[in-house]
Amino acid sequence: MKLGIVGLPNVGKSTLFNSLTKGGAESANYPFCTIDPNVGIVTVPDSRLNYLAKIYNSEKILPAAIEFVDIAGLVKGASKGEGLGNQFLSHIREVDAIVHVVRCFEDGNIIHVEGSVNPLRDIETINLELIFSDLEVLERRIQRTQKAAKADKSLQAELGILEILKKELEEGKCARNLSWESPDEQSFVNSLNLLTQKPVLYAANVTEEDLTTDGKDNIFVQTVKDFAWAEGSEVFTICAKIEEEIAELDDEEKIIFLEELGIQDTGLDRLIAASYRLLGLISYLTAGPKETRAWTITKGTKAPQAAGKIHSDFEKGFIRAEVISYQDLIDCGSYTLAKEKGLVRLEGKEYIVQDGDVILFRFNV
């Protein structure tokens, strides 16, 4: 999974990136201090792996991973090249989802490129630049399809979808807010790789005081939540500065620090949970003496395709899957005992893998 962190300059993007990845991205109080995208890999916290590794005496633990890309601050005119915008927009096309950092705090010492704090205006600025960029893509695609459709009438359906998208974008709407009648239509829209089609998580960057109350008394946060709710997106509050401090602590210090703040999860934990929900992802687990590992798949994935995540040969030669739920295995304390109790199931090609399934794949190539 690859997440792109975007927002206006000086909203806390690079500070958040640093806290998530300890990547040391430059963070300064002036626009465009981030020019090339910073990239960091973060492992997904999953306590289940530790328990499984003890049962199997695994030599190593391999959690799932997320790649974060810190993309430079966008400004008005980015789609026309303002602030090196075209270059930055191209980086967004490569991600699975967008983490849109929105400034929801007042601080006279930190410059705002628009001169004042206004989250909805800031969101609209970013969205419009993404829309303008998508319109350019659509206009070129429409021209090509119109020419090709003269010889191939089957392309008329695609042309109709492109025209609908263009009309909606011209009205200031994002492609992700549109619904399509058939999976084929949705698949075609997905193939266009539009910026406004990508799912969005809004990260409301707040002060330490607002973090402890989840921004309930912060009018800026509430306006972002209302906006996100209307378009079916998620919002989570974060204090980028606090997250940067948390990132420097060891596990024990981190627990104490969070308790003192009165919060249970770090911003990274909340971001990962929200991104999994947003993208419809789950994890299944494999375990043995060599390694215990988490594998990320989309909800609804069948056993052979889940096996293909490990190796293509597993999918091609799939015979069956030996499956037990994580909780059943932990309750039994060993795979052998779980098998004796009849808790290990043999599943075939139509089995839909569930979150927390511990699986041993049988295959023959």
Short mmCIF file of C-alpha atoms in Angstrom, two decimals:
data_model
loop_
_atom_site.label_atom_id
_atom_site.label_comp_id
_atom_site.label_asym_id
_atom_site.label_seq_id
_atom_site.Cartn_x
_atom_site.Cartn_y
_atom_site.Cartn_z
CA MET A 1 0.00 0.00 0.00
CA LYS A 2 1.31 3.41 -0.98
CA LEU A 3 -0.10 6.57 0.62
CA GLY A 4 0.69 10.09 -0.59
CA ILE A 5 0.72 12.90 1.99
CA VAL A 6 -0.52 16.15 0.41
CA GLY A 7 -1.68 19.60 1.47
CA LEU A 8 -0.88 23.27 1.18
CA PRO A 9 2.60 24.43 2.22
CA ASN A 10 3.19 24.78 5.98
CA VAL A 11 0.26 22.66 7.14
CA GLY A 12 2.46 20.02 8.81
CA LYS A 13 2.96 17.48 6.00
CA SER A 14 6.68 16.97 6.39
CA THR A 15 6.45 17.07 10.18
CA LEU A 16 3.82 14.32 9.99
CA PHE A 17 5.95 12.36 7.52
CA ASN A 18 8.92 12.59 9.90
CA SER A 19 6.85 11.30 12.78
CA LEU A 20 5.42 8.41 10.77
CA THR A 21 8.63 7.25 9.16
CA LYS A 22 11.46 8.91 11.12
CA GLY A 23 12.57 9.81 7.62
CA GLY A 24 14.17 13.14 8.47
CA ALA A 25 12.36 15.06 5.74
CA GLU A 26 13.21 18.74 5.78
CA SER A 27 10.53 20.72 7.59
CA ALA A 28 10.81 24.50 7.46
CA ASN A 29 8.60 27.55 7.75
CA TYR A 30 8.53 28.49 4.08
CA PRO A 31 6.78 27.07 1.02
CA PHE A 32 8.30 24.38 -1.21
CA CYS A 33 11.03 23.27 1.20
CA THR A 34 10.04 19.78 -0.01
CA ILE A 35 10.74 19.55 -3.73
CA ASP A 36 11.51 15.90 -4.44
CA PRO A 37 9.10 13.53 -2.70
CA ASN A 38 10.42 11.90 0.45
CA VAL A 39 9.62 8.20 0.71
CA GLY A 40 9.49 6.08 3.85
CA ILE A 41 8.45 2.51 4.60
CA VAL A 42 6.49 1.88 7.80
CA THR A 43 5.64 -1.53 9.25
CA VAL A 44 2.03 -2.08 10.28
CA PRO A 45 1.75 -2.69 14.04
CA ASP A 46 0.10 -6.08 14.61
CA SER A 47 0.35 -7.66 18.07
CA ARG A 48 -1.01 -10.94 16.66
CA LEU A 49 2.34 -11.61 15.03
CA ASN A 50 4.19 -11.60 18.35
CA TYR A 51 1.85 -14.19 19.87
CA LEU A 52 2.04 -16.44 16.82
CA ALA A 53 5.83 -16.20 16.73
CA LYS A 54 5.95 -17.50 20.33
CA ILE A 55 3.71 -20.46 19.50
CA TYR A 56 5.78 -21.41 16.46
CA ASN A 57 9.18 -20.31 17.83
CA SER A 58 9.65 -18.30 14.66
CA GLU A 59 13.11 -16.99 13.83
CA LYS A 60 11.73 -13.69 12.55
CA ILE A 61 8.57 -11.61 12.30
CA LEU A 62 7.60 -9.87 9.06
CA PRO A 63 4.71 -7.42 9.46
CA ALA A 64 2.87 -5.83 6.56
CA ALA A 65 4.26 -2.51 5.34
CA ILE A 66 2.99 0.83 4.08
CA GLU A 67 4.96 3.20 1.87
CA PHE A 68 4.45 6.89 2.63
CA VAL A 69 5.30 9.57 0.08
CA ASP A 70 5.69 13.16 1.31
CA ILE A 71 4.61 15.27 -1.67
CA ALA A 72 5.49 18.97 -1.77
CA GLY A 73 2.91 21.59 -0.85
CA LEU A 74 0.45 22.43 -3.62
CA VAL A 75 -0.79 25.96 -4.27
CA LYS A 76 -3.29 27.65 -6.55
CA GLY A 77 -2.19 27.17 -10.13
CA ALA A 78 -0.37 23.91 -9.42
CA SER A 79 -2.06 22.25 -12.40
CA LYS A 80 -0.56 25.00 -14.59
CA GLY A 81 2.89 24.61 -13.09
CA GLU A 82 2.74 27.10 -10.20
CA GLY A 83 5.18 26.12 -7.47
CA LEU A 84 6.46 23.22 -9.60
CA GLY A 85 2.91 21.88 -9.33
CA ASN A 86 2.87 19.67 -12.42
CA GLN A 87 5.83 17.72 -11.06
CA PHE A 88 4.13 17.28 -7.69
CA LEU A 89 0.82 16.20 -9.24
CA SER A 90 2.58 13.43 -11.16
CA HIS A 91 3.81 12.00 -7.84
CA ILE A 92 0.20 11.74 -6.59
CA ARG A 93 -0.78 9.57 -9.56
CA GLU A 94 1.49 6.82 -8.24
CA VAL A 95 -0.23 6.36 -4.84
CA ASP A 96 -3.17 4.16 -3.79
CA ALA A 97 -4.76 6.76 -1.54
CA ILE A 98 -4.23 10.36 -0.46
CA VAL A 99 -3.64 11.56 3.09
CA HIS A 100 -4.71 15.20 2.92
CA VAL A 101 -3.22 17.16 5.83
CA VAL A 102 -5.37 20.14 6.77
CA ARG A 103 -4.26 22.83 9.18
CA CYS A 104 -6.80 23.20 11.99
CA PHE A 105 -4.85 25.38 14.43
CA GLU A 106 -3.96 29.05 14.80
CA ASP A 107 -0.30 30.00 15.20
CA GLY A 108 1.02 33.44 14.29
CA ASN A 109 4.55 32.08 14.12
CA ILE A 110 3.76 29.69 11.26
CA ILE A 111 3.03 31.34 7.93
CA HIS A 112 -0.12 30.31 6.05
CA VAL A 113 0.20 30.80 2.30
CA GLU A 114 -3.34 32.23 2.16
CA GLY A 115 -2.82 34.50 5.15
CA SER A 116 -5.41 32.84 7.41
CA VAL A 117 -6.57 29.44 8.64
CA ASN A 118 -9.58 28.15 6.70
CA PRO A 119 -9.66 24.35 6.26
CA LEU A 120 -12.52 24.23 3.74
CA ARG A 121 -10.85 26.83 1.54
CA ASP A 122 -7.61 24.87 1.74
CA ILE A 123 -9.34 21.59 0.82
CA GLU A 124 -11.06 23.30 -2.10
CA THR A 125 -7.74 24.71 -3.33
CA ILE A 126 -6.18 21.24 -3.43
CA ASN A 127 -9.28 19.62 -4.94
CA LEU A 128 -9.52 22.20 -7.70
CA GLU A 129 -5.92 21.66 -8.72
CA LEU A 130 -6.51 17.91 -8.86
CA ILE A 131 -9.69 18.51 -10.87
CA PHE A 132 -7.90 20.79 -13.36
CA SER A 133 -5.20 18.18 -13.83
CA ASP A 134 -7.80 15.44 -14.38
CA LEU A 135 -9.69 17.60 -16.89
CA GLU A 136 -6.57 17.86 -19.01
CA VAL A 137 -6.24 14.07 -18.95
CA LEU A 138 -9.91 13.60 -19.85
CA GLU A 139 -9.87 16.12 -22.69
CA ARG A 140 -6.95 14.35 -24.34
CA ARG A 141 -8.59 10.95 -23.82
CA ILE A 142 -11.92 12.20 -25.24
CA GLN A 143 -10.23 13.50 -28.38
CA ARG A 144 -8.50 10.16 -28.98
CA THR A 145 -11.64 8.15 -28.26
CA GLN A 146 -13.81 10.31 -30.54
CA LYS A 147 -11.47 9.60 -33.45
CA ALA A 148 -11.25 5.89 -32.69
CA ALA A 149 -15.03 5.58 -32.18
CA LYS A 150 -15.67 6.52 -35.82
CA ALA A 151 -14.20 3.17 -36.82
CA ASP A 152 -15.11 1.21 -33.68
CA LYS A 153 -18.67 1.85 -32.46
CA SER A 154 -18.04 -0.21 -29.31
CA LEU A 155 -16.05 2.74 -27.96
CA GLN A 156 -19.20 4.86 -27.72
CA ALA A 157 -19.87 3.52 -24.23
CA GLU A 158 -16.40 4.58 -23.06
CA LEU A 159 -16.88 7.96 -24.69
CA GLY A 160 -20.15 8.41 -22.78
CA ILE A 161 -18.41 7.70 -19.46
CA LEU A 162 -15.62 10.14 -20.29
CA GLU A 163 -18.18 12.86 -21.11
CA ILE A 164 -20.00 12.27 -17.81
CA LEU A 165 -16.74 12.52 -15.89
CA LYS A 166 -15.77 15.72 -17.69
CA LYS A 167 -19.14 17.33 -16.94
CA GLU A 168 -18.97 16.44 -13.24
CA LEU A 169 -15.39 17.70 -12.87
CA GLU A 170 -16.30 20.96 -14.61
CA GLU A 171 -18.93 21.42 -11.91
CA GLY A 172 -16.20 21.10 -9.26
CA LYS A 173 -17.03 17.52 -8.21
CA CYS A 174 -14.42 14.81 -7.65
CA ALA A 175 -14.56 11.57 -9.63
CA ARG A 176 -14.61 9.47 -6.44
CA ASN A 177 -18.05 10.87 -5.59
CA LEU A 178 -19.64 9.32 -8.68
CA SER A 179 -21.24 5.87 -8.68
CA TRP A 180 -21.43 3.58 -11.70
CA GLU A 181 -24.03 1.01 -12.67
CA SER A 182 -21.74 -1.88 -13.59
CA PRO A 183 -18.37 -3.27 -12.48
CA ASP A 184 -17.12 -2.84 -16.07
CA GLU A 185 -17.85 0.89 -15.95
CA GLN A 186 -16.12 1.20 -12.59
CA SER A 187 -13.16 -0.78 -13.88
CA PHE A 188 -12.83 1.55 -16.87
CA VAL A 189 -12.94 4.64 -14.64
CA ASN A 190 -10.30 3.10 -12.36
CA SER A 191 -8.06 2.48 -15.37
CA LEU A 192 -7.97 6.22 -16.07
CA ASN A 193 -5.98 6.73 -12.83
CA LEU A 194 -7.61 10.08 -12.12
CA LEU A 195 -6.30 12.04 -9.15
CA THR A 196 -9.82 12.84 -7.94
CA GLN A 197 -10.77 9.15 -8.10
CA LYS A 198 -8.28 8.24 -5.40
CA PRO A 199 -9.75 7.72 -1.91
CA VAL A 200 -8.87 10.40 0.64
CA LEU A 201 -8.16 10.47 4.36
CA TYR A 202 -8.24 13.93 5.92
CA ALA A 203 -5.67 14.44 8.68
CA ALA A 204 -6.81 17.38 10.81
CA ASN A 205 -3.60 18.79 12.28
CA VAL A 206 -4.42 20.26 15.70
CA THR A 207 -2.76 21.45 18.89
CA GLU A 208 -1.96 19.15 21.81
CA GLU A 209 -5.01 20.45 23.70
CA ASP A 210 -7.38 19.62 20.83
CA LEU A 211 -5.78 16.20 20.33
CA THR A 212 -6.85 15.02 23.79
CA THR A 213 -10.50 15.85 23.01
CA ASP A 214 -10.33 14.55 19.42
CA GLY A 215 -10.99 18.10 18.23
CA LYS A 216 -14.55 18.17 19.60
CA ASP A 217 -14.25 21.84 20.58
CA ASN A 218 -12.33 22.85 17.47
CA ILE A 219 -14.62 24.46 14.88
CA PHE A 220 -12.04 23.87 12.15
CA VAL A 221 -12.06 20.12 12.81
CA GLN A 222 -15.84 19.98 12.82
CA THR A 223 -16.08 21.69 9.44
CA VAL A 224 -13.59 19.19 7.99
CA LYS A 225 -15.59 16.28 9.45
CA ASP A 226 -18.83 17.64 7.97
CA PHE A 227 -17.18 18.00 4.56
CA ALA A 228 -15.65 14.53 4.69
CA TRP A 229 -18.90 12.92 5.83
CA ALA A 230 -20.71 14.43 2.84
CA GLU A 231 -18.27 12.83 0.38
CA GLY A 232 -17.85 9.53 2.23
CA SER A 233 -14.26 10.13 3.35
CA GLU A 234 -12.69 9.69 6.79
CA VAL A 235 -11.11 12.21 9.16
CA PHE A 236 -8.72 11.63 12.01
CA THR A 237 -7.18 14.25 14.28
CA ILE A 238 -3.44 14.39 14.69
CA CYS A 239 -0.91 16.69 16.30
CA ALA A 240 2.08 16.42 14.01
CA LYS A 241 4.43 17.96 16.58
CA ILE A 242 3.36 15.50 19.29
CA GLU A 243 3.71 12.60 16.84
CA GLU A 244 7.25 13.73 16.11
CA GLU A 245 8.03 13.55 19.83
CA ILE A 246 6.38 10.11 20.16
CA ALA A 247 8.50 8.81 17.28
CA GLU A 248 11.65 9.39 19.32
CA LEU A 249 10.50 7.27 22.28
CA ASP A 250 10.98 3.57 22.90
CA ASP A 251 7.92 1.34 23.42
CA GLU A 252 7.73 1.71 27.21
CA GLU A 253 8.21 5.48 27.10
CA LYS A 254 5.61 5.71 24.36
CA ILE A 255 2.97 3.96 26.51
CA ILE A 256 3.67 6.28 29.45
CA PHE A 257 3.59 9.37 27.22
CA LEU A 258 0.26 8.39 25.65
CA GLU A 259 -1.23 7.75 29.10
CA GLU A 260 -0.09 11.18 30.26
CA LEU A 261 -1.75 12.73 27.21
CA GLY A 262 -4.91 10.75 27.84
CA ILE A 263 -4.98 9.06 24.42
CA GLN A 264 -4.77 5.37 23.53
CA ASP A 265 -3.35 5.25 20.02
CA THR A 266 -0.63 7.09 18.15
CA GLY A 267 -1.47 9.01 15.00
CA LEU A 268 0.24 6.27 13.01
CA ASP A 269 -2.05 3.63 14.53
CA ARG A 270 -5.15 5.68 13.70
CA LEU A 271 -3.90 6.44 10.20
CA ILE A 272 -3.18 2.78 9.42
CA ALA A 273 -6.56 1.64 10.76
CA ALA A 274 -8.34 4.33 8.75
CA SER A 275 -6.42 3.54 5.56
CA TYR A 276 -7.23 -0.18 5.84
CA ARG A 277 -10.93 0.68 6.24
CA LEU A 278 -10.80 3.17 3.38
CA LEU A 279 -9.17 0.76 0.94
CA GLY A 280 -11.08 -2.30 2.15
CA LEU A 281 -7.97 -4.18 3.25
CA ILE A 282 -7.46 -7.03 5.70
CA SER A 283 -4.50 -9.19 6.75
CA TYR A 284 -4.16 -12.93 6.86
CA LEU A 285 -1.26 -14.59 8.66
CA THR A 286 1.22 -17.37 8.02
CA ALA A 287 3.44 -18.88 10.70
CA GLY A 288 6.19 -21.44 11.06
CA PRO A 289 9.66 -21.96 12.54
CA LYS A 290 11.33 -19.71 9.95
CA GLU A 291 8.95 -16.74 10.07
CA THR A 292 5.59 -15.37 11.11
CA ARG A 293 4.20 -12.96 8.57
CA ALA A 294 1.21 -10.74 7.76
CA TRP A 295 -0.10 -10.51 4.19
CA THR A 296 -2.35 -7.64 3.11
CA ILE A 297 -5.25 -8.41 0.76
CA THR A 298 -8.53 -6.84 -0.27
CA LYS A 299 -11.72 -7.93 1.51
CA GLY A 300 -13.48 -10.58 -0.53
CA THR A 301 -10.28 -12.19 -1.85
CA LYS A 302 -10.60 -15.94 -2.42
CA ALA A 303 -8.04 -18.44 -1.16
CA PRO A 304 -6.12 -19.02 -4.44
CA GLN A 305 -5.64 -15.29 -5.03
CA ALA A 306 -4.59 -14.81 -1.41
CA ALA A 307 -2.04 -17.58 -1.91
CA GLY A 308 -0.80 -15.74 -4.99
CA LYS A 309 0.32 -12.92 -2.72
CA ILE A 310 3.01 -15.25 -1.43
CA HIS A 311 4.02 -16.62 -4.84
CA SER A 312 2.32 -16.97 -8.21
CA ASP A 313 3.00 -20.74 -8.11
CA PHE A 314 0.84 -20.98 -4.97
CA GLU A 315 -2.12 -19.62 -6.93
CA LYS A 316 -1.52 -21.65 -10.09
CA GLY A 317 -1.15 -24.94 -8.26
CA PHE A 318 -3.61 -24.27 -5.44
CA ILE A 319 -5.06 -27.46 -3.94
CA ARG A 320 -6.54 -26.36 -0.63
CA ALA A 321 -5.97 -24.14 2.39
CA GLU A 322 -5.70 -25.28 5.99
CA VAL A 323 -7.33 -22.44 7.93
CA ILE A 324 -7.81 -21.56 11.58
CA SER A 325 -8.83 -18.24 13.07
CA TYR A 326 -6.14 -16.43 15.01
CA GLN A 327 -8.25 -16.34 18.17
CA ASP A 328 -8.98 -20.08 18.09
CA LEU A 329 -5.28 -20.82 17.67
CA ILE A 330 -4.29 -18.54 20.55
CA ASP A 331 -7.01 -20.02 22.79
CA CYS A 332 -5.71 -23.54 22.09
CA GLY A 333 -2.07 -22.59 22.49
CA SER A 334 -0.82 -24.84 19.69
CA TYR A 335 -1.69 -25.85 16.15
CA THR A 336 -1.66 -29.52 17.09
CA LEU A 337 -4.21 -29.06 19.86
CA ALA A 338 -6.39 -26.88 17.63
CA LYS A 339 -6.36 -29.63 14.99
CA GLU A 340 -7.34 -32.25 17.58
CA LYS A 341 -10.31 -30.08 18.55
CA GLY A 342 -11.41 -29.86 14.93
CA LEU A 343 -10.80 -26.12 14.67
CA VAL A 344 -8.53 -26.36 11.62
CA ARG A 345 -10.67 -26.31 8.47
CA LEU A 346 -9.86 -27.45 4.93
CA GLU A 347 -11.05 -24.79 2.49
CA GLY A 348 -11.19 -24.87 -1.30
CA LYS A 349 -10.97 -22.41 -4.18
CA GLU A 350 -14.18 -20.56 -3.32
CA TYR A 351 -13.24 -19.80 0.28
CA ILE A 352 -13.15 -16.07 1.03
CA VAL A 353 -10.24 -15.30 3.33
CA GLN A 354 -11.09 -13.47 6.56
CA ASP A 355 -9.04 -11.00 8.59
CA GLY A 356 -6.90 -12.89 11.09
CA ASP A 357 -7.04 -16.23 9.31
CA VAL A 358 -3.88 -18.26 9.94
CA ILE A 359 -3.37 -20.23 6.74
CA LEU A 360 -1.20 -23.05 5.46
CA PHE A 361 -1.54 -23.36 1.68
CA ARG A 362 -1.25 -26.72 -0.09
CA PHE A 363 -0.27 -26.50 -3.75
CA ASN A 364 1.23 -28.56 -6.56
CA VAL A 365 3.08 -27.16 -9.59
#
